[in-house]
Amino acid sequence: SSSKDEHSFLPRIIPSTEITTGKYTLTYRSPSKKSKLSVQAMYRSSISATTLVGIKPMWNVSVVPVDLSKNESVVSCFQKSIVAGTQIKCSVTAKSVDGESITEASYASALDALITSDSGETVKGDIEYSGLPGEFNILFTMTRVGKASLEVKYQSSNGFALIDDVPQSIDITPADISVENSELECLVAKDVTQSEGSRCVLTTFDAFMNPTGSKNNEGAFSIYASKTGTNTVTSTKATHISGNTFAIFIKIEKSGTWNIEAKYFSNAFSRQSSLTLLPGPLDVDNTMVSCNPKVPAISEGTCEIEGRDMYNNLVIVSEEVARRFVGIVEYRSDSSSKDEHSFLPRIIPSTEITTGKYT
């Protein structure tokens, strides 16, 4: 061969997908210059073996150079904007220096496509012959939102060179909201009486963790609060805050710990939240007092106060609330015995603060 350089042939063996055929394919990258090659497959008895045995025959291959015309060849992309995760198709119209379309399918290996994005993502394009004269397809997929630039190079006698000096530009936009990647976080109200209820924030992402969502998505969200033994509470009044963030309030009147689930249309977020709601202040109209109807003489009579809030939740017992109660004990008008007895009423809060009880 008259031409010998530092070219890397990158030979590799590819097994057939049809396992009964016994076939394997040896591929290699031919050099750009006119030259003569010898190609032979070798075999070793095991992966760890060091001895190689040649498989006959050895083939003599002539490399016929294809000189691409930079001025006549064109790179073009069919989409200027595309959703993340969608396959992008661009093409190279390849012509030789004599003005003829390049029709050798193997010339695809003489082309190189690199796509870089201001998001930091970089991918290599797959190049294949389309079957049409001079047309080679470039296929690639970008998953991060940003502006992607495609540079296509061809193998020249001096190494790889750009076909187009100005790269093709494609805007990668976010995909639809993914319930698998989106987040839910709730801030509990001070208690069940807070008028607007608890505030939940939805932060939405697509399947590739790109922020996504707009005001147009407000009506697609709903929040569900569930608690054993109670009815599910639903809220569908979402508000777009900014970017990929939405807020939705949910009014829950029963105290206790609630499981919170968000949905986008009918699809539930994979991440859930919880709220532990406190009861509201004591409401006199819902609070009950019960006393023993008979009390032995010279003993301690007791009554039980069960404090409840405006929604009939048992209130939290505290010394501060106990001091607000006043116990009044006096002789009735029809009592046959009336003296100067001191009844000494007092209020004692329960040691179990969630019972709402005072004695």
CSV table of C-alpha atoms in Angstrom, one decimal:
chain,number,residue,atom,x,y,z
A,1,SER,CA,0.0,0.0,0.0
A,2,SER,CA,1.3,3.4,-0.9
A,3,SER,CA,-0.5,5.1,2.0
A,4,LYS,CA,0.2,4.1,5.6
A,5,ASP,CA,-0.7,6.4,8.4
A,6,GLU,CA,-1.7,6.2,12.1
A,7,HIS,CA,-5.3,5.4,11.2
A,8,SER,CA,-7.3,3.4,13.8
A,9,PHE,CA,-9.3,0.7,12.1
A,10,LEU,CA,-11.4,0.0,15.2
A,11,PRO,CA,-12.2,-3.6,14.2
A,12,ARG,CA,-15.0,-5.3,16.2
A,13,ILE,CA,-17.0,-8.6,16.0
A,14,ILE,CA,-20.8,-8.4,16.1
A,15,PRO,CA,-22.8,-11.7,16.6
A,16,SER,CA,-25.9,-12.3,14.4
A,17,THR,CA,-29.3,-11.8,16.2
A,18,GLU,CA,-30.4,-15.1,14.6
A,19,ILE,CA,-28.4,-17.5,16.8
A,20,THR,CA,-28.9,-20.5,14.6
A,21,THR,CA,-27.1,-19.0,11.6
A,22,GLY,CA,-23.6,-19.3,13.0
A,23,LYS,CA,-22.8,-15.9,11.6
A,24,TYR,CA,-20.7,-13.0,12.9
A,25,THR,CA,-19.9,-9.7,11.3
A,26,LEU,CA,-16.4,-8.1,11.4
A,27,THR,CA,-16.6,-4.3,11.0
A,28,TYR,CA,-13.8,-1.8,10.7
A,29,ARG,CA,-13.3,1.8,9.8
A,30,SER,CA,-11.6,2.4,6.5
A,31,PRO,CA,-9.0,5.2,6.0
A,32,SER,CA,-9.8,8.3,4.0
A,33,LYS,CA,-6.9,7.8,1.5
A,34,LYS,CA,-6.6,5.4,-1.4
A,35,SER,CA,-4.8,2.4,0.0
A,36,LYS,CA,-4.7,-1.4,0.1
A,37,LEU,CA,-5.7,-3.5,3.2
A,38,SER,CA,-5.5,-7.0,4.3
A,39,VAL,CA,-8.4,-8.2,6.5
A,40,GLN,CA,-8.5,-11.4,8.5
A,41,ALA,CA,-10.5,-12.8,11.4
A,42,MET,CA,-8.7,-14.4,14.2
A,43,TYR,CA,-9.9,-16.8,16.9
A,44,ARG,CA,-8.8,-17.8,20.4
A,45,SER,CA,-10.0,-20.9,22.4
A,46,SER,CA,-11.1,-18.8,25.4
A,47,ILE,CA,-11.4,-15.2,26.4
A,48,SER,CA,-8.3,-15.5,28.6
A,49,ALA,CA,-6.3,-17.3,25.9
A,50,THR,CA,-3.3,-15.5,24.4
A,51,THR,CA,-2.8,-17.5,21.3
A,52,LEU,CA,-4.7,-16.4,18.2
A,53,VAL,CA,-5.5,-18.7,15.3
A,54,GLY,CA,-6.1,-17.2,11.8
A,55,ILE,CA,-9.4,-18.0,10.0
A,56,LYS,CA,-8.8,-18.4,6.3
A,57,PRO,CA,-8.8,-16.8,3.8
A,58,MET,CA,-7.2,-13.4,4.4
A,59,TRP,CA,-8.9,-10.8,2.2
A,60,ASN,CA,-7.3,-8.1,0.1
A,61,VAL,CA,-9.4,-5.0,0.2
A,62,SER,CA,-8.8,-1.8,-1.9
A,63,VAL,CA,-9.9,1.5,-0.3
A,64,VAL,CA,-11.5,3.7,-2.9
A,65,PRO,CA,-11.4,7.3,-1.6
A,66,VAL,CA,-14.6,9.4,-1.7
A,67,ASP,CA,-13.8,13.1,-1.7
A,68,LEU,CA,-16.8,15.0,-0.3
A,69,SER,CA,-17.4,18.5,-1.5
A,70,LYS,CA,-17.8,20.9,1.4
A,71,ASN,CA,-19.4,23.5,-0.8
A,72,GLU,CA,-21.9,21.2,-2.4
A,73,SER,CA,-22.9,19.2,0.7
A,74,VAL,CA,-25.5,20.5,3.1
A,75,VAL,CA,-26.6,19.7,6.7
A,76,SER,CA,-30.3,20.4,7.5
A,77,CYS,CA,-32.7,19.7,10.4
A,78,PHE,CA,-36.4,19.2,10.0
A,79,GLN,CA,-37.3,20.5,13.4
A,80,LYS,CA,-36.3,23.8,15.0
A,81,SER,CA,-38.0,23.0,18.3
A,82,ILE,CA,-38.8,19.6,19.8
A,83,VAL,CA,-39.9,18.1,23.0
A,84,ALA,CA,-37.3,16.5,25.3
A,85,GLY,CA,-37.1,12.7,24.8
A,86,THR,CA,-38.3,12.8,21.2
A,87,GLN,CA,-36.0,11.5,18.5
A,88,ILE,CA,-34.7,14.2,16.3
A,89,LYS,CA,-33.9,13.6,12.6
A,90,CYS,CA,-31.5,15.7,10.6
A,91,SER,CA,-29.8,14.9,7.3
A,92,VAL,CA,-26.7,15.3,5.3
A,93,THR,CA,-26.9,15.8,1.5
A,94,ALA,CA,-23.5,14.5,0.6
A,95,LYS,CA,-21.9,15.2,-2.8
A,96,SER,CA,-18.5,14.4,-4.1
A,97,VAL,CA,-16.1,16.9,-5.6
A,98,ASP,CA,-17.2,15.9,-9.1
A,99,GLY,CA,-20.8,16.9,-8.2
A,100,GLU,CA,-22.2,13.4,-8.0
A,101,SER,CA,-24.4,12.2,-5.0
A,102,ILE,CA,-22.5,9.9,-2.7
A,103,THR,CA,-24.4,6.6,-2.7
A,104,GLU,CA,-22.1,4.2,-0.9
A,105,ALA,CA,-24.0,3.3,2.3
A,106,SER,CA,-20.7,2.6,4.1
A,107,TYR,CA,-19.8,6.3,3.7
A,108,ALA,CA,-21.9,6.9,6.8
A,109,SER,CA,-18.9,5.8,8.9
A,110,ALA,CA,-16.9,8.6,7.3
A,111,LEU,CA,-19.3,11.1,8.9
A,112,ASP,CA,-19.4,12.2,12.5
A,113,ALA,CA,-22.2,14.1,14.3
A,114,LEU,CA,-21.8,15.7,17.7
A,115,ILE,CA,-24.7,17.5,19.5
A,116,THR,CA,-24.0,19.8,22.4
A,117,SER,CA,-26.4,21.8,24.4
A,118,ASP,CA,-26.2,24.8,26.7
A,119,SER,CA,-27.8,22.5,29.3
A,120,GLY,CA,-24.5,20.6,29.5
A,121,GLU,CA,-25.8,17.6,27.6
A,122,THR,CA,-23.7,16.1,24.8
A,123,VAL,CA,-24.6,13.1,22.6
A,124,LYS,CA,-23.3,11.5,19.4
A,125,GLY,CA,-25.7,11.2,16.5
A,126,ASP,CA,-26.3,7.9,14.7
A,127,ILE,CA,-25.7,8.2,11.0
A,128,GLU,CA,-27.2,5.9,8.4
A,129,TYR,CA,-27.7,5.9,4.6
A,130,SER,CA,-31.3,6.7,3.8
A,131,GLY,CA,-31.4,4.8,0.5
A,132,LEU,CA,-31.9,8.1,-1.4
A,133,PRO,CA,-29.0,9.3,-3.5
A,134,GLY,CA,-26.6,11.3,-1.3
A,135,GLU,CA,-29.0,11.4,1.7
A,136,PHE,CA,-27.7,10.3,5.1
A,137,ASN,CA,-29.9,10.5,8.1
A,138,ILE,CA,-28.7,11.7,11.5
A,139,LEU,CA,-30.7,10.5,14.5
A,140,PHE,CA,-30.3,11.6,18.1
A,141,THR,CA,-32.4,12.3,21.2
A,142,MET,CA,-31.9,15.1,23.8
A,143,THR,CA,-33.5,14.9,27.2
A,144,ARG,CA,-32.5,18.2,28.8
A,145,VAL,CA,-34.1,21.5,28.1
A,146,GLY,CA,-31.8,24.0,26.3
A,147,LYS,CA,-30.5,25.1,22.9
A,148,ALA,CA,-28.8,22.2,21.1
A,149,SER,CA,-26.2,22.6,18.4
A,150,LEU,CA,-25.4,20.0,15.7
A,151,GLU,CA,-22.0,19.8,14.1
A,152,VAL,CA,-21.3,17.3,11.3
A,153,LYS,CA,-17.8,16.5,10.2
A,154,TYR,CA,-16.5,14.4,7.3
A,155,GLN,CA,-13.3,12.6,6.9
A,156,SER,CA,-10.9,14.4,4.7
A,157,SER,CA,-7.3,13.8,3.8
A,158,ASN,CA,-6.3,16.0,6.7
A,159,GLY,CA,-8.6,14.4,9.3
A,160,PHE,CA,-12.1,15.4,10.2
A,161,ALA,CA,-13.5,18.8,8.9
A,162,LEU,CA,-16.8,20.6,9.4
A,163,ILE,CA,-19.3,20.4,6.6
A,164,ASP,CA,-21.2,23.5,7.7
A,165,ASP,CA,-19.2,26.2,9.5
A,166,VAL,CA,-22.4,27.4,11.3
A,167,PRO,CA,-24.0,24.5,13.4
A,168,GLN,CA,-27.6,23.6,13.2
A,169,SER,CA,-29.6,24.9,16.2
A,170,ILE,CA,-32.6,23.2,17.8
A,171,ASP,CA,-34.6,24.3,20.9
A,172,ILE,CA,-35.3,21.4,23.3
A,173,THR,CA,-38.5,22.1,25.2
A,174,PRO,CA,-39.9,20.3,28.4
A,175,ALA,CA,-42.1,17.3,28.0
A,176,ASP,CA,-45.5,16.9,29.8
A,177,ILE,CA,-45.8,16.7,33.6
A,178,SER,CA,-44.6,13.4,35.1
A,179,VAL,CA,-46.4,12.3,38.3
A,180,GLU,CA,-43.4,10.0,39.0
A,181,ASN,CA,-41.0,13.0,39.3
A,182,SER,CA,-43.2,15.8,40.5
A,183,GLU,CA,-43.2,16.7,44.2
A,184,LEU,CA,-45.8,17.5,46.9
A,185,GLU,CA,-45.2,19.4,50.1
A,186,CYS,CA,-47.9,20.6,52.5
A,187,LEU,CA,-47.8,23.3,55.2
A,188,VAL,CA,-50.3,22.5,58.0
A,189,ALA,CA,-52.8,25.2,59.1
A,190,LYS,CA,-52.5,26.4,62.7
A,191,ASP,CA,-55.6,24.4,63.5
A,192,VAL,CA,-58.9,23.2,61.9
A,193,THR,CA,-60.5,26.6,62.3
A,194,GLN,CA,-58.1,28.4,59.9
A,195,SER,CA,-60.4,29.7,57.2
A,196,GLU,CA,-58.4,28.8,54.0
A,197,GLY,CA,-57.1,25.5,55.4
A,198,SER,CA,-53.7,24.0,54.8
A,199,ARG,CA,-51.5,25.0,51.9
A,200,CYS,CA,-49.9,22.4,49.6
A,201,VAL,CA,-47.3,23.2,47.0
A,202,LEU,CA,-46.9,21.1,43.8
A,203,THR,CA,-43.5,21.3,42.0
A,204,THR,CA,-43.8,19.7,38.6
A,205,PHE,CA,-41.1,18.1,36.4
A,206,ASP,CA,-41.2,16.0,33.2
A,207,ALA,CA,-39.9,12.5,32.8
A,208,PHE,CA,-36.3,13.8,32.5
A,209,MET,CA,-36.5,16.1,35.6
A,210,ASN,CA,-36.9,19.3,33.5
A,211,PRO,CA,-39.1,21.9,35.2
A,212,THR,CA,-42.4,22.0,33.3
A,213,GLY,CA,-45.9,23.4,33.8
A,214,SER,CA,-47.8,26.6,33.2
A,215,LYS,CA,-51.0,28.4,34.2
A,216,ASN,CA,-52.8,26.3,31.6
A,217,ASN,CA,-52.3,23.2,33.9
A,218,GLU,CA,-54.1,24.7,36.9
A,219,GLY,CA,-57.4,22.9,36.3
A,220,ALA,CA,-55.6,19.5,36.0
A,221,PHE,CA,-54.6,19.2,39.6
A,222,SER,CA,-56.5,17.9,42.6
A,223,ILE,CA,-55.7,17.1,46.3
A,224,TYR,CA,-57.2,14.3,48.3
A,225,ALA,CA,-57.0,14.0,52.1
A,226,SER,CA,-57.8,10.7,53.7
A,227,LYS,CA,-57.9,9.4,57.3
A,228,THR,CA,-59.2,6.1,58.6
A,229,GLY,CA,-62.8,6.2,59.7
A,230,THR,CA,-63.6,9.6,58.0
A,231,ASN,CA,-64.7,10.7,54.6
A,232,THR,CA,-62.1,11.8,52.0
A,233,VAL,CA,-61.7,15.5,51.6
A,234,THR,CA,-61.0,16.9,48.1
A,235,SER,CA,-59.7,20.2,46.8
A,236,THR,CA,-59.4,21.2,43.1
A,237,LYS,CA,-58.6,24.9,43.4
A,238,ALA,CA,-55.0,25.0,42.2
A,239,THR,CA,-53.2,28.3,41.5
A,240,HIS,CA,-50.1,28.7,39.3
A,241,ILE,CA,-47.5,30.6,41.4
A,242,SER,CA,-44.6,30.8,39.0
A,243,GLY,CA,-42.5,28.5,36.7
A,244,ASN,CA,-43.3,24.9,37.6
A,245,THR,CA,-44.8,25.7,41.0
A,246,PHE,CA,-48.5,25.5,41.9
A,247,ALA,CA,-50.4,26.0,45.2
A,248,ILE,CA,-53.6,24.4,46.4
A,249,PHE,CA,-55.4,24.9,49.7
A,250,ILE,CA,-57.4,22.1,51.4
A,251,LYS,CA,-59.9,22.8,54.2
A,252,ILE,CA,-60.0,19.9,56.7
A,253,GLU,CA,-62.4,20.2,59.7
A,254,LYS,CA,-61.4,17.0,61.6
A,255,SER,CA,-58.3,17.0,63.7
A,256,GLY,CA,-55.7,14.3,63.5
A,257,THR,CA,-53.1,13.0,61.0
A,258,TRP,CA,-54.3,12.9,57.4
A,259,ASN,CA,-52.6,11.4,54.3
A,260,ILE,CA,-52.4,13.8,51.4
A,261,GLU,CA,-52.3,12.7,47.8
A,262,ALA,CA,-52.0,14.8,44.7
A,263,LYS,CA,-53.3,13.9,41.2
A,264,TYR,CA,-52.6,15.3,37.7
A,265,PHE,CA,-55.8,14.5,35.8
A,266,SER,CA,-56.4,10.9,37.1
A,267,ASN,CA,-52.8,10.1,37.7
A,268,ALA,CA,-51.5,10.1,41.3
A,269,PHE,CA,-48.2,11.6,42.3
A,270,SER,CA,-45.8,8.9,43.5
A,271,ARG,CA,-44.8,11.2,46.4
A,272,GLN,CA,-47.3,11.8,49.1
A,273,SER,CA,-47.4,14.0,52.2
A,274,SER,CA,-49.2,14.1,55.5
A,275,LEU,CA,-50.8,16.7,57.8
A,276,THR,CA,-51.3,16.6,61.5
A,277,LEU,CA,-54.1,19.1,62.3
A,278,LEU,CA,-54.8,20.4,65.8
A,279,PRO,CA,-58.3,21.0,67.0
A,280,GLY,CA,-59.5,24.6,67.4
A,281,PRO,CA,-60.3,26.6,70.6
A,282,LEU,CA,-63.0,25.3,72.9
A,283,ASP,CA,-66.5,26.0,71.7
A,284,VAL,CA,-69.1,26.4,74.6
A,285,ASP,CA,-72.0,25.3,72.5
A,286,ASN,CA,-70.3,21.9,71.7
A,287,THR,CA,-68.8,21.4,75.1
A,288,MET,CA,-70.7,19.0,77.5
A,289,VAL,CA,-70.8,18.6,81.3
A,290,SER,CA,-71.9,15.4,83.1
A,291,CYS,CA,-72.2,15.0,86.9
A,292,ASN,CA,-73.0,12.1,89.2
A,293,PRO,CA,-76.6,12.7,90.2
A,294,LYS,CA,-76.0,11.4,93.8
A,295,VAL,CA,-73.1,12.3,96.1
A,296,PRO,CA,-72.5,10.7,99.5
A,297,ALA,CA,-72.4,13.2,102.4
A,298,ILE,CA,-69.0,14.5,103.4
A,299,SER,CA,-67.3,13.2,100.2
A,300,GLU,CA,-66.0,14.7,97.0
A,301,GLY,CA,-68.5,15.2,94.2
A,302,THR,CA,-67.2,15.1,90.6
A,303,CYS,CA,-68.4,16.3,87.3
A,304,GLU,CA,-66.7,15.8,83.9
A,305,ILE,CA,-66.3,18.5,81.3
A,306,GLU,CA,-65.7,17.3,77.7
A,307,GLY,CA,-64.3,20.2,75.7
A,308,ARG,CA,-64.9,20.3,72.0
A,309,ASP,CA,-64.2,22.9,69.2
A,310,MET,CA,-66.6,24.4,66.7
A,311,TYR,CA,-66.3,21.2,64.5
A,312,ASN,CA,-66.9,18.9,67.5
A,313,ASN,CA,-63.2,17.8,67.7
A,314,LEU,CA,-62.0,17.1,71.3
A,315,VAL,CA,-59.8,20.1,72.3
A,316,ILE,CA,-56.3,19.9,73.6
A,317,VAL,CA,-56.3,19.9,77.4
A,318,SER,CA,-54.2,22.6,79.1
A,319,GLU,CA,-53.8,24.4,82.4
A,320,GLU,CA,-54.4,27.7,80.6
A,321,VAL,CA,-57.9,26.5,79.5
A,322,ALA,CA,-58.6,25.0,82.9
A,323,ARG,CA,-58.1,28.4,84.5
A,324,ARG,CA,-60.9,29.8,82.2
A,325,PHE,CA,-63.5,27.5,83.7
A,326,VAL,CA,-65.4,28.5,86.9
A,327,GLY,CA,-67.3,25.9,88.9
A,328,ILE,CA,-70.4,27.1,90.7
A,329,VAL,CA,-72.0,24.9,93.4
A,330,GLU,CA,-74.8,26.2,95.6
A,331,TYR,CA,-77.9,25.0,97.4
A,332,ARG,CA,-81.1,24.7,95.3
A,333,SER,CA,-84.1,26.6,96.4
A,334,ASP,CA,-86.0,23.4,97.2
A,335,SER,CA,-83.2,22.0,99.4
A,336,SER,CA,-84.3,21.3,103.0
A,337,SER,CA,-80.9,21.9,104.3
A,338,LYS,CA,-79.0,25.1,103.8
A,339,ASP,CA,-76.0,26.1,105.8
A,340,GLU,CA,-72.7,28.0,105.4
A,341,HIS,CA,-71.0,25.0,103.8
A,342,SER,CA,-68.0,25.8,101.6
A,343,PHE,CA,-68.2,23.6,98.5
A,344,LEU,CA,-64.6,24.5,97.3
A,345,PRO,CA,-65.1,23.8,93.5
A,346,ARG,CA,-62.0,23.4,91.4
A,347,ILE,CA,-61.2,22.4,87.8
A,348,ILE,CA,-58.6,19.7,87.2
A,349,PRO,CA,-57.3,19.1,83.6
A,350,SER,CA,-56.9,15.5,82.5
A,351,THR,CA,-53.3,14.2,82.3
A,352,GLU,CA,-54.2,12.8,78.8
A,353,ILE,CA,-54.2,16.0,76.8
A,354,THR,CA,-56.0,14.7,73.7
A,355,THR,CA,-59.1,13.6,75.6
A,356,GLY,CA,-60.5,17.2,75.9
A,357,LYS,CA,-61.5,16.3,79.5
A,358,TYR,CA,-61.6,18.4,82.7
A,359,THR,CA,-62.9,17.3,86.1
